[in-house]
Short mmCIF file of C-alpha atoms in Angstrom, two decimals:
data_model
loop_
_atom_site.label_atom_id
_atom_site.label_comp_id
_atom_site.label_asym_id
_atom_site.label_seq_id
_atom_site.Cartn_x
_atom_site.Cartn_y
_atom_site.Cartn_z
CA MET H 1 0.00 0.00 0.00
CA THR H 2 1.30 3.46 -0.89
CA ARG H 3 0.25 6.73 0.66
CA TYR H 4 0.14 9.98 -1.27
CA PHE H 5 -0.73 13.53 -0.22
CA THR H 6 -2.09 16.73 -1.75
CA LYS H 7 -1.19 20.32 -1.01
CA ASP H 8 -4.86 20.69 0.00
CA HIS H 9 -4.13 18.36 2.94
CA GLU H 10 -5.81 15.17 1.77
CA TRP H 11 -4.14 11.77 1.94
CA ILE H 12 -4.88 8.72 -0.20
CA ASP H 13 -3.79 5.14 0.46
CA VAL H 14 -3.66 3.09 -2.70
CA ALA H 15 -3.93 -0.72 -2.75
CA GLY H 16 -4.54 -2.23 -6.17
CA ASP H 17 -7.20 -0.14 -7.89
CA THR H 18 -8.74 1.13 -4.64
CA GLY H 19 -7.87 4.39 -2.91
CA THR H 20 -8.85 5.37 0.64
CA VAL H 21 -9.05 9.14 1.25
CA GLY H 22 -8.93 11.27 4.37
CA ILE H 23 -7.63 14.62 5.59
CA THR H 24 -4.24 14.89 7.23
CA ASP H 25 -3.54 15.23 10.90
CA TYR H 26 -2.16 18.69 10.15
CA ALA H 27 -5.48 19.64 8.54
CA GLN H 28 -7.62 18.40 11.42
CA GLY H 29 -5.40 20.37 13.80
CA GLN H 30 -6.00 23.52 11.78
CA LEU H 31 -9.75 22.95 11.63
CA GLY H 32 -10.27 22.26 15.31
CA ASP H 33 -13.23 20.34 16.69
CA ILE H 34 -15.06 18.58 13.87
CA THR H 35 -18.82 18.37 14.38
CA PHE H 36 -20.11 16.87 11.14
CA VAL H 37 -18.81 15.16 8.01
CA GLU H 38 -20.81 15.06 4.79
CA LEU H 39 -19.77 12.11 2.64
CA PRO H 40 -20.45 11.38 -1.02
CA ALA H 41 -22.95 8.74 -2.11
CA VAL H 42 -21.50 5.34 -2.99
CA GLY H 43 -21.46 4.97 -6.76
CA THR H 44 -20.79 8.64 -7.47
CA ALA H 45 -18.32 9.24 -10.30
CA VAL H 46 -15.85 11.94 -9.27
CA GLY H 47 -13.22 13.90 -11.15
CA LYS H 48 -9.75 14.71 -9.79
CA GLY H 49 -10.00 17.83 -7.62
CA ASP H 50 -13.79 17.73 -7.24
CA ALA H 51 -15.20 18.81 -3.88
CA VAL H 52 -16.76 15.53 -2.78
CA ALA H 53 -17.03 15.82 1.01
CA VAL H 54 -17.49 18.54 3.60
CA VAL H 55 -15.85 18.64 7.00
CA ASP H 56 -17.74 20.96 9.35
CA SER H 57 -15.88 22.24 12.39
CA VAL H 58 -17.09 24.54 15.14
CA LYS H 59 -15.41 27.36 13.25
CA ALA H 60 -16.04 26.70 9.60
CA ALA H 61 -17.00 24.33 6.81
CA SER H 62 -14.25 22.94 4.60
CA ASP H 63 -14.50 21.16 1.27
CA VAL H 64 -12.53 17.98 0.78
CA TYR H 65 -11.27 17.42 -2.76
CA THR H 66 -10.67 13.99 -4.16
CA PRO H 67 -6.97 13.63 -5.03
CA VAL H 68 -7.77 11.46 -8.05
CA SER H 69 -10.75 10.58 -10.23
CA GLY H 70 -12.79 7.42 -9.87
CA THR H 71 -16.02 6.02 -8.51
CA VAL H 72 -16.89 6.16 -4.81
CA SER H 73 -17.04 2.57 -3.53
CA ASP H 74 -17.42 3.01 0.24
CA VAL H 75 -17.75 5.69 2.92
CA ASN H 76 -16.78 5.69 6.57
CA GLY H 77 -20.16 5.20 8.27
CA ALA H 78 -18.61 5.52 11.74
CA LEU H 79 -18.25 9.27 11.16
CA GLU H 80 -22.01 9.75 11.25
CA GLY H 81 -22.11 9.10 14.97
CA GLU H 82 -18.52 10.05 15.75
CA PRO H 83 -17.30 12.88 13.50
CA GLU H 84 -14.61 13.56 16.11
CA LEU H 85 -12.76 10.47 14.83
CA VAL H 86 -11.34 12.85 12.22
CA ASN H 87 -9.75 14.81 15.07
CA THR H 88 -8.53 11.89 17.13
CA ASP H 89 -7.35 9.62 14.30
CA ALA H 90 -7.36 11.58 11.04
CA GLU H 91 -5.01 9.32 9.13
CA VAL H 92 -6.42 5.90 10.14
CA ALA H 93 -9.90 5.48 11.69
CA GLY H 94 -10.97 8.93 10.49
CA TRP H 95 -10.81 8.04 6.77
CA LEU H 96 -13.63 9.55 4.73
CA PHE H 97 -14.30 7.52 1.56
CA ARG H 98 -12.92 4.87 -0.78
CA LEU H 99 -12.92 5.01 -4.53
CA THR H 100 -12.09 2.78 -7.45
CA LEU H 101 -9.37 4.64 -9.31
CA GLY H 102 -10.35 5.96 -12.71
CA ASP H 103 -6.84 6.80 -13.91
CA PRO H 104 -3.93 5.52 -11.79
CA SER H 105 -1.52 7.75 -13.73
CA GLU H 106 -2.95 10.72 -11.77
CA LEU H 107 -1.11 9.44 -8.68
CA ALA H 108 2.22 10.51 -10.14
CA ALA H 109 1.34 14.18 -9.59
CA LEU H 110 0.73 13.73 -5.83
CA LEU H 111 3.22 14.27 -3.00
CA ASP H 112 4.87 11.48 -1.04
CA GLN H 113 5.12 11.57 2.76
CA ALA H 114 8.50 13.33 2.79
CA ALA H 115 7.41 15.95 0.28
CA TYR H 116 4.19 16.63 2.20
CA GLU H 117 6.05 16.97 5.49
CA ALA H 118 8.48 19.39 3.89
CA TYR H 119 5.52 21.32 2.47
CA ILE H 120 3.70 21.75 5.82
CA ALA H 121 6.96 22.61 7.58
CA GLU H 122 7.03 25.74 5.41
CA LEU H 123 3.45 26.79 6.28
CA MET O 1 -9.30 20.69 1.34
CA SER O 2 -10.20 24.34 1.67
CA GLN O 3 -11.85 26.40 4.33
CA ASP O 4 -15.00 27.97 3.06
CA SER O 5 -15.96 30.44 5.72
CA SER O 6 -14.64 31.49 9.04
CA PRO O 7 -15.88 33.98 11.59
CA ASP O 8 -12.39 34.74 12.78
CA SER O 9 -10.20 34.73 9.70
CA ALA O 10 -8.48 31.62 11.03
CA GLY O 11 -7.51 30.00 7.79
CA PHE O 12 -4.54 28.19 6.50
CA PRO O 13 -1.46 30.39 6.58
CA ASP O 14 -1.38 30.66 2.81
CA ASP O 15 -4.69 32.51 2.89
CA ASP O 16 -2.99 35.89 2.82
CA GLU O 17 -0.29 35.68 0.32
CA THR O 18 -1.27 38.94 -1.34
CA ALA O 19 -0.49 42.30 0.20
CA GLY O 20 -3.40 42.96 2.53
CA PRO O 21 -4.08 45.24 5.44
CA PRO O 22 -1.23 46.39 7.68
CA ALA O 23 0.43 43.73 9.82
CA ALA O 24 -1.46 42.77 12.96
CA LEU O 25 -0.35 44.25 16.27
CA THR O 26 0.46 42.29 19.41
CA LEU O 27 -1.34 42.78 22.72
CA PRO O 28 0.26 42.67 26.18
CA LEU O 29 -0.65 38.99 26.73
CA ASP O 30 0.69 37.81 23.36
CA GLN O 31 3.51 35.73 24.84
CA TRP O 32 1.26 34.56 27.68
CA HIS O 33 -1.12 33.02 25.13
CA ARG O 34 1.63 31.50 23.01
CA ALA O 35 3.18 29.91 26.10
CA ARG O 36 -0.17 28.14 26.65
CA GLY O 37 -0.19 26.66 23.17
CA ALA O 38 -2.69 29.14 21.76
CA ARG O 39 -3.31 29.22 18.05
CA MET O 40 -3.03 32.91 17.26
CA VAL O 41 -5.06 34.48 14.48
CA GLU O 42 -5.43 38.01 13.19
CA PHE O 43 -8.61 39.53 14.51
CA ALA O 44 -9.58 43.20 14.50
CA GLY O 45 -6.00 44.10 13.67
CA TYR O 46 -4.43 42.14 16.54
CA TRP O 47 -2.97 38.70 17.07
CA MET O 48 -5.54 36.96 19.24
CA PRO O 49 -5.87 33.42 20.63
CA VAL O 50 -8.60 31.47 18.84
CA GLN O 51 -8.12 28.34 20.96
CA TYR O 52 -5.52 26.86 23.31
CA GLY O 53 -3.50 23.66 23.04
CA GLY O 54 -3.04 20.74 25.38
CA GLU O 55 -5.35 19.40 28.07
CA GLY O 56 -8.67 21.26 28.08
CA GLY O 57 -7.85 23.09 24.85
CA GLY O 58 -10.05 23.22 21.76
CA ILE O 59 -13.22 25.19 21.13
CA ILE O 60 -15.75 22.62 22.40
CA ALA O 61 -13.78 21.80 25.57
CA GLU O 62 -13.19 25.50 26.30
CA HIS O 63 -16.84 26.29 25.67
CA LEU O 64 -18.13 23.58 27.99
CA TRP O 65 -15.56 24.48 30.64
CA THR O 66 -16.87 28.04 30.69
CA ARG O 67 -20.46 26.82 31.10
CA GLU O 68 -19.45 24.44 33.91
CA SER O 69 -16.65 26.25 35.76
CA ALA O 70 -14.91 29.49 34.78
CA GLY O 71 -13.07 30.72 31.71
CA LEU O 72 -10.63 33.60 31.33
CA PHE O 73 -10.87 35.63 28.12
CA ASP O 74 -8.38 38.22 26.91
CA VAL O 75 -10.39 40.85 25.07
CA SER O 76 -7.76 43.54 25.10
CA HIS O 77 -8.42 44.27 21.43
CA MET O 78 -11.60 46.05 22.46
CA GLY O 79 -11.58 49.82 22.74
CA GLN O 80 -11.72 51.35 26.21
CA LEU O 81 -12.68 55.01 26.22
CA THR O 82 -13.50 57.61 28.84
CA VAL O 83 -15.83 60.53 28.27
CA SER O 84 -15.74 63.38 30.76
CA GLY O 85 -16.73 67.00 31.13
CA LYS O 86 -19.79 68.97 32.04
CA GLN O 87 -22.99 67.58 30.53
CA ALA O 88 -21.17 64.49 29.30
CA ALA O 89 -24.42 62.51 29.66
CA ASP O 90 -26.31 64.98 27.48
CA ALA O 91 -23.53 64.89 24.91
CA LEU O 92 -23.56 61.07 24.79
CA GLU O 93 -27.33 61.07 24.45
CA THR O 94 -27.00 62.92 21.14
CA LEU O 95 -25.18 59.84 19.78
CA LEU O 96 -26.78 56.91 21.71
CA PRO O 97 -30.46 56.04 22.28
CA GLY O 98 -29.97 55.03 25.94
CA ASP O 99 -31.07 56.96 29.00
CA ILE O 100 -27.55 57.93 30.05
CA ALA O 101 -28.82 60.70 32.33
CA ALA O 102 -30.65 58.10 34.44
CA LEU O 103 -27.63 55.76 34.61
CA LYS O 104 -26.52 55.86 38.24
CA PRO O 105 -22.88 55.82 39.33
CA GLY O 106 -21.63 52.26 39.50
CA ARG O 107 -24.07 51.03 36.85
CA LEU O 108 -23.50 50.00 33.26
CA ARG O 109 -25.81 49.70 30.33
CA TYR O 110 -25.74 48.21 26.85
CA SER O 111 -26.10 50.85 24.17
CA LEU O 112 -25.64 51.57 20.49
CA LEU O 113 -23.75 54.14 18.50
CA LEU O 114 -26.20 55.15 15.79
CA ALA O 115 -25.81 56.70 12.34
CA ASP O 116 -28.08 59.52 11.20
CA ASP O 117 -30.42 57.02 9.53
CA GLY O 118 -30.62 54.89 12.69
CA GLY O 119 -28.19 52.27 11.35
CA ILE O 120 -25.93 50.70 13.98
CA LEU O 121 -22.33 51.97 13.90
CA ASP O 122 -21.36 49.86 16.92
CA ASP O 123 -22.72 48.31 20.08
CA LEU O 124 -21.04 49.14 23.36
CA MET O 125 -21.20 49.19 27.14
CA VAL O 126 -21.43 52.51 29.00
CA THR O 127 -20.49 52.65 32.68
CA ASN O 128 -21.14 55.63 34.92
CA ARG O 129 -17.91 55.86 36.91
CA GLY O 130 -19.05 58.85 38.94
CA ASP O 131 -16.72 61.51 37.55
CA HIS O 132 -16.72 60.16 34.00
CA TYR O 133 -18.30 57.64 31.65
CA PHE O 134 -16.39 54.54 30.61
CA LEU O 135 -17.16 53.02 27.21
CA VAL O 136 -16.13 49.61 25.92
CA VAL O 137 -16.46 49.34 22.15
CA ASN O 138 -15.67 46.62 19.62
CA GLY O 139 -12.07 46.14 18.53
CA ALA O 140 -12.77 46.15 14.80
CA THR O 141 -14.73 49.41 15.00
CA LYS O 142 -12.87 51.31 17.69
CA TRP O 143 -10.92 53.62 15.39
CA ASP O 144 -14.07 54.60 13.52
CA ASP O 145 -15.89 55.04 16.84
CA ILE O 146 -13.17 57.32 18.16
CA GLY O 147 -13.35 59.40 14.99
CA HIS O 148 -17.12 59.57 15.21
CA LEU O 149 -17.06 60.58 18.88
CA ARG O 150 -14.33 63.20 18.36
CA GLU O 151 -16.24 64.71 15.48
CA ASN O 152 -19.60 64.77 17.21
CA LEU O 153 -18.92 65.42 20.90
CA PRO O 154 -18.70 69.12 21.84
CA ASP O 155 -15.26 70.61 22.53
CA ALA O 156 -16.03 70.84 26.25
CA ILE O 157 -16.17 67.03 26.43
CA THR O 158 -12.90 65.13 26.77
CA LEU O 159 -12.54 61.77 25.04
CA ASN O 160 -9.69 59.60 26.19
CA HIS O 161 -8.60 56.30 24.63
CA LEU O 162 -7.17 53.99 27.31
CA ASP O 163 -4.90 52.29 24.80
CA GLU O 164 -2.49 51.12 27.49
CA HIS O 165 -5.20 49.20 29.32
CA GLY O 166 -6.06 45.58 28.69
CA LEU O 167 -9.43 43.92 29.24
CA LEU O 168 -9.97 40.48 30.77
CA ALA O 169 -13.25 38.65 31.30
CA LEU O 170 -13.79 35.87 33.84
CA GLN O 171 -16.99 34.03 32.95
CA GLY O 172 -18.84 31.04 34.31
CA PRO O 173 -20.70 29.71 37.36
CA ARG O 174 -17.50 29.51 39.45
CA ALA O 175 -16.27 33.01 38.54
CA ALA O 176 -17.54 34.70 41.71
CA THR O 177 -16.13 31.98 43.99
CA VAL O 178 -12.73 32.19 42.34
CA LEU O 179 -12.60 35.96 42.32
CA ALA O 180 -13.48 36.12 46.02
CA ARG O 181 -10.16 34.32 46.73
CA LEU O 182 -8.03 36.95 45.00
CA GLY O 183 -8.37 39.50 47.77
CA LEU O 184 -9.61 42.49 45.82
CA ALA O 185 -10.11 45.53 48.03
CA PRO O 186 -12.53 48.36 47.26
CA ALA O 187 -10.48 51.26 45.89
CA ARG O 188 -12.36 53.78 48.05
CA PRO O 189 -13.87 53.43 51.50
CA ASP O 190 -17.33 54.16 50.11
CA ALA O 191 -16.99 51.81 47.11
CA PRO O 192 -18.92 48.51 47.13
CA GLY O 193 -17.24 45.15 47.68
CA LEU O 194 -17.29 42.31 45.19
CA ALA O 195 -20.17 40.56 46.91
CA ASP O 196 -22.27 43.71 46.53
CA LEU O 197 -21.93 43.76 42.74
CA SER O 198 -24.90 42.47 40.77
CA PHE O 199 -25.20 42.04 37.01
CA MET O 200 -24.49 45.33 35.21
CA GLN O 201 -22.84 46.98 38.21
CA ALA O 202 -19.24 48.18 38.39
CA ALA O 203 -16.76 49.41 40.96
CA PRO O 204 -13.07 50.31 41.29
CA PHE O 205 -10.85 47.86 43.18
CA LEU O 206 -7.23 47.44 44.16
CA TRP O 207 -5.51 44.10 43.70
CA GLN O 208 -2.09 43.98 45.37
CA GLY O 209 -2.03 47.74 45.01
CA ARG O 210 -2.90 47.61 41.31
CA PRO O 211 -6.03 49.45 40.14
CA LEU O 212 -8.74 47.35 38.52
CA GLY O 213 -12.02 48.55 37.06
CA VAL O 214 -14.37 45.64 37.67
CA SER O 215 -17.86 45.13 36.28
CA ARG O 216 -20.22 42.19 36.65
CA SER O 217 -20.92 41.63 32.98
CA GLY O 218 -19.79 39.64 29.99
CA TYR O 219 -20.57 38.11 26.64
CA THR O 220 -21.30 34.46 27.43
CA GLY O 221 -24.69 34.51 29.17
CA GLU O 222 -23.00 33.31 32.36
CA ASP O 223 -22.34 35.14 35.60
CA GLY O 224 -18.96 36.79 35.42
CA PHE O 225 -16.74 39.82 35.62
CA GLU O 226 -14.76 42.05 33.32
CA PHE O 227 -11.54 43.76 34.38
CA SER O 228 -10.07 46.90 32.91
CA VAL O 229 -6.43 46.55 33.88
CA ARG O 230 -3.23 48.40 33.09
CA GLY O 231 -1.13 46.70 30.42
CA GLU O 232 1.76 46.24 32.84
CA ASP O 233 -0.47 44.41 35.33
CA ILE O 234 -2.44 42.18 33.01
CA ALA O 235 -0.10 39.18 32.94
CA ALA O 236 0.04 39.05 36.74
CA LEU O 237 -3.75 39.13 36.94
CA ALA O 238 -4.15 36.48 34.24
CA ASP O 239 -1.60 34.27 36.05
CA ALA O 240 -3.34 34.70 39.39
CA LEU O 241 -6.74 33.81 37.94
CA CYS O 242 -5.47 30.84 35.96
CA ALA O 243 -3.64 29.55 39.03
CA GLU O 244 -7.09 28.73 40.43
CA ALA O 245 -8.10 25.16 39.56
CA GLU O 246 -11.52 26.28 38.32
CA VAL O 247 -10.12 28.64 35.70
CA ARG O 248 -8.80 27.92 32.22
CA PRO O 249 -7.94 30.34 29.43
CA ILE O 250 -10.56 30.44 26.68
CA GLY O 251 -10.04 31.59 23.10
CA LEU O 252 -12.07 33.64 20.65
CA GLY O 253 -13.53 30.49 19.08
CA ALA O 254 -15.44 29.55 22.24
CA ARG O 255 -16.23 33.21 22.90
CA ASP O 256 -18.12 33.18 19.61
CA SER O 257 -20.00 29.92 20.27
CA LEU O 258 -20.85 31.03 23.83
CA ARG O 259 -22.24 34.40 22.74
CA LEU O 260 -24.20 32.73 19.93
CA GLU O 261 -25.88 30.33 22.40
CA ALA O 262 -26.59 33.32 24.65
CA GLY O 263 -28.35 35.03 21.71
CA LEU O 264 -25.99 38.00 21.87
CA PRO O 265 -25.37 39.72 18.53
CA LEU O 266 -21.88 40.19 17.13
CA TYR O 267 -21.11 43.50 15.49
CA GLY O 268 -20.06 43.22 11.86
CA HIS O 269 -22.17 40.08 11.48
CA ASP O 270 -25.56 40.31 13.24
CA LEU O 271 -25.38 44.10 13.51
CA THR O 272 -24.15 46.48 10.82
CA GLU O 273 -24.76 50.01 9.58
CA ARG O 274 -27.58 48.52 7.50
CA THR O 275 -29.40 47.10 10.54
CA ASP O 276 -31.43 49.18 12.97
CA PRO O 277 -32.05 48.52 16.68
CA VAL O 278 -35.69 47.49 16.23
CA SER O 279 -35.04 44.88 13.54
CA ALA O 280 -32.11 43.65 15.61
CA GLY O 281 -34.34 42.99 18.61
CA LEU O 282 -32.49 45.61 20.63
CA ALA O 283 -35.42 47.95 21.31
CA PHE O 284 -34.71 47.47 25.03
CA ALA O 285 -31.65 49.67 24.50
CA ILE O 286 -33.91 52.59 23.53
CA SER O 287 -35.25 53.76 26.84
CA LYS O 288 -38.77 54.99 27.41
CA ARG O 289 -37.79 58.60 27.93
CA ARG O 290 -35.66 58.64 24.77
CA ARG O 291 -38.50 57.12 22.74
CA ALA O 292 -40.74 59.92 23.89
CA GLU O 293 -38.21 62.72 23.54
CA GLY O 294 -36.13 61.56 20.58
CA GLY O 295 -32.94 63.57 20.06
CA PHE O 296 -30.73 60.63 19.03
CA PRO O 297 -29.59 59.79 15.47
CA GLY O 298 -32.32 58.17 13.42
CA ALA O 299 -34.97 58.85 16.08
CA GLU O 300 -37.66 59.44 13.50
CA ARG O 301 -37.06 56.24 11.57
CA ILE O 302 -36.62 54.21 14.74
CA GLY O 303 -39.83 55.68 16.19
CA LYS O 304 -41.69 54.56 13.08
CA LEU O 305 -40.21 51.07 13.32
CA LEU O 306 -41.19 50.87 16.99
CA ALA O 307 -44.75 51.89 16.16
CA ASP O 308 -45.26 49.82 13.00
CA GLY O 309 -42.91 46.90 13.61
CA ALA O 310 -39.86 46.08 11.52
CA PRO O 311 -40.31 44.28 8.18
CA ALA O 312 -37.59 41.76 9.10
CA VAL O 313 -36.31 40.83 12.54
CA ARG O 314 -33.44 38.94 14.12
CA VAL O 315 -34.47 35.47 15.27
CA GLY O 316 -32.90 32.29 16.56
CA LEU O 317 -32.92 29.16 14.40
CA SER O 318 -32.52 25.63 15.65
CA LEU O 319 -31.32 23.39 12.82
CA ASP O 320 -32.23 19.79 12.11
CA GLY O 321 -29.32 17.46 11.45
CA ARG O 322 -25.65 18.10 12.12
CA MET O 323 -24.53 20.45 9.36
CA ALA O 324 -24.18 24.05 10.50
CA ALA O 325 -25.51 26.96 8.46
CA ARG O 326 -23.03 29.80 8.15
CA GLU O 327 -23.26 33.54 7.75
CA GLY O 328 -24.67 34.35 4.32
CA ALA O 329 -26.94 31.32 3.99
CA ALA O 330 -30.33 32.29 2.53
CA VAL O 331 -33.48 31.62 4.56
CA LEU O 332 -36.33 30.18 2.50
CA ALA O 333 -40.04 29.98 3.22
CA GLY O 334 -41.13 27.47 0.62
CA GLU O 335 -39.28 28.61 -2.50
CA ARG O 336 -39.42 32.27 -1.51
CA GLU O 337 -36.36 33.97 -0.03
CA ALA O 338 -37.36 35.11 3.44
CA GLY O 339 -34.13 36.19 5.08
CA LEU O 340 -30.42 35.76 5.68
CA VAL O 341 -28.31 33.94 8.27
CA THR O 342 -25.93 36.35 10.03
CA SER O 343 -24.23 33.94 12.48
CA GLY O 344 -24.29 30.21 12.70
CA GLY O 345 -22.44 27.27 14.09
CA PHE O 346 -22.54 24.13 16.12
CA SER O 347 -23.81 24.61 19.67
CA PRO O 348 -21.54 22.64 22.02
CA SER O 349 -24.04 22.92 24.88
CA LEU O 350 -27.05 21.77 22.85
CA GLY O 351 -25.25 19.31 20.57
CA HIS O 352 -26.78 20.58 17.32
CA PRO O 353 -26.31 23.56 15.00
CA ILE O 354 -27.92 26.92 15.74
CA ALA O 355 -28.01 30.23 13.90
CA MET O 356 -29.18 33.80 14.07
CA ALA O 357 -30.93 35.23 11.04
CA TYR O 358 -32.94 38.20 9.91
CA VAL O 359 -36.27 36.87 8.60
CA ASP O 360 -39.44 38.50 7.31
CA ALA O 361 -41.71 39.41 10.22
CA ALA O 362 -44.37 37.03 8.89
CA GLN O 363 -41.96 34.10 9.34
CA ALA O 364 -40.51 35.17 12.68
CA ALA O 365 -42.86 33.50 15.17
CA PRO O 366 -41.29 30.76 17.29
CA GLY O 367 -42.17 27.36 15.86
CA THR O 368 -42.11 28.53 12.22
CA ARG O 369 -40.44 25.93 10.00
CA LEU O 370 -37.98 27.32 7.47
CA GLU O 371 -35.34 26.04 5.08
CA LEU O 372 -31.82 27.33 4.61
CA ASP O 373 -29.71 27.31 1.48
CA ASN O 374 -26.26 26.65 2.89
CA ARG O 375 -23.71 26.54 0.08
CA GLY O 376 -26.21 24.84 -2.18
CA ARG O 377 -27.44 22.38 0.44
CA ARG O 378 -30.95 22.56 1.88
CA LEU O 379 -31.14 22.48 5.66
CA SER O 380 -34.30 22.54 7.78
CA ALA O 381 -34.69 24.81 10.78
CA THR O 382 -37.24 26.02 13.31
CA VAL O 383 -37.53 29.56 14.66
CA VAL O 384 -36.86 29.50 18.41
CA PRO O 385 -36.78 32.24 21.06
CA LEU O 386 -33.43 33.75 22.03
CA PRO O 387 -31.35 32.98 23.99
CA PHE O 388 -30.78 29.37 22.96
CA VAL O 389 -29.20 28.65 26.36
CA PRO O 390 -30.74 30.47 29.36
CA HIS O 391 -28.77 33.35 30.84
CA ARG O 392 -27.49 32.81 34.37
CA TYR O 393 -26.69 36.37 35.40
CA HIS O 394 -26.31 37.32 39.06
CA ARG O 395 -29.15 39.75 39.63
#
């Protein structure tokens, strides 16, 4: 499994043709207490960079963009009752949705862990 | 991921890469906040703590702590002004709709700085300090307020900006118990003690020889106190208060959610130059004598609104579901636009989203079901009376 990142603070784990997407721990720290997560419907076809989920914090609502195109295959149902999982475990249990990759070549444009860490160190 | 809206300009650091307004200033407690893990944001031209780090930090935890125990807020960005001179009350009454002449020494009152058309330039607190009036105005509007007051007060009236004073607020059900331990002494033999202060009363005190202007007031709906304190003394006072187990520092984020639950409007959002006191539900700030006599800016228009009712009024909305409506969301009655959300967010005390909105008078009765268009999503809401969470003032 390989993890990639975006400069918009999403992560995606890729295993075969399936990607699992969430927001980074850095992002959840910036947002503060998360009170609601709106997830896409399973089966939705999404294009790279589309706003497909919303993370609502006490302060503000934030769009989550899908790092790559594909078709949504699963969503994290646990977030309905426990949106705070995105705060406590953003990069594991707080995942948002899975998708079947539409074009795996899009992954090449994403950041790896080291590049993302270097990027947020500059923020 | 991108942040869509924020009441406090707390965005990702790359939000301001273009040349914007002048760099934010630091307040006397800047380092004090940073040492407590505060996330600092630019607000009203100052670096301010939006929330703290570590144990007990975060907007929801800070909010609930204030409702259950006591929270300390640094609101030193606000403007502290004194107005003195003969007939200062009469002079203020030409600019505010409150009965300043009837305000007794040691009492404070909520009032409004009004434009000629009755629009709200700012909301403020006026305290009668015996030999002068003390005004606390909003941070974002203080420079405009000072200009407006200088231009409109007669030359015989002296306006002083206490720009070397900070302002702290201690809020919550344990505030009085905690403050009683600090050993504040009345500043004058005839001045009341802490225990004598009720909601909207003020008195001068000495704390370890340092002068403190104390009022029993605040912006959370809880019992509590506000302290006008010299900049050089503020860190010592903040340390002494936070040394008490019941007290934690609270950031601007929770200040906003607390005031929203308390139904208290926020200038620049729920109140603007385009809103008038009657529509805003602030008719209580226009005293009976002033209604009869007039003589304040916009008196004619406001008198008409009082008599006929305002076409749209500020109401509370309780939202279904978990998604919060934000400032700018349209209010819909059926498919017809019936108003605008001016503040909204998740209520930590109630566990669901709430909002304030201006809605057409016909849709303003408690129990009315409305829809909101929040960034293209339809949310359902019910009009409810304000405040959302009952006030617990010490009367």
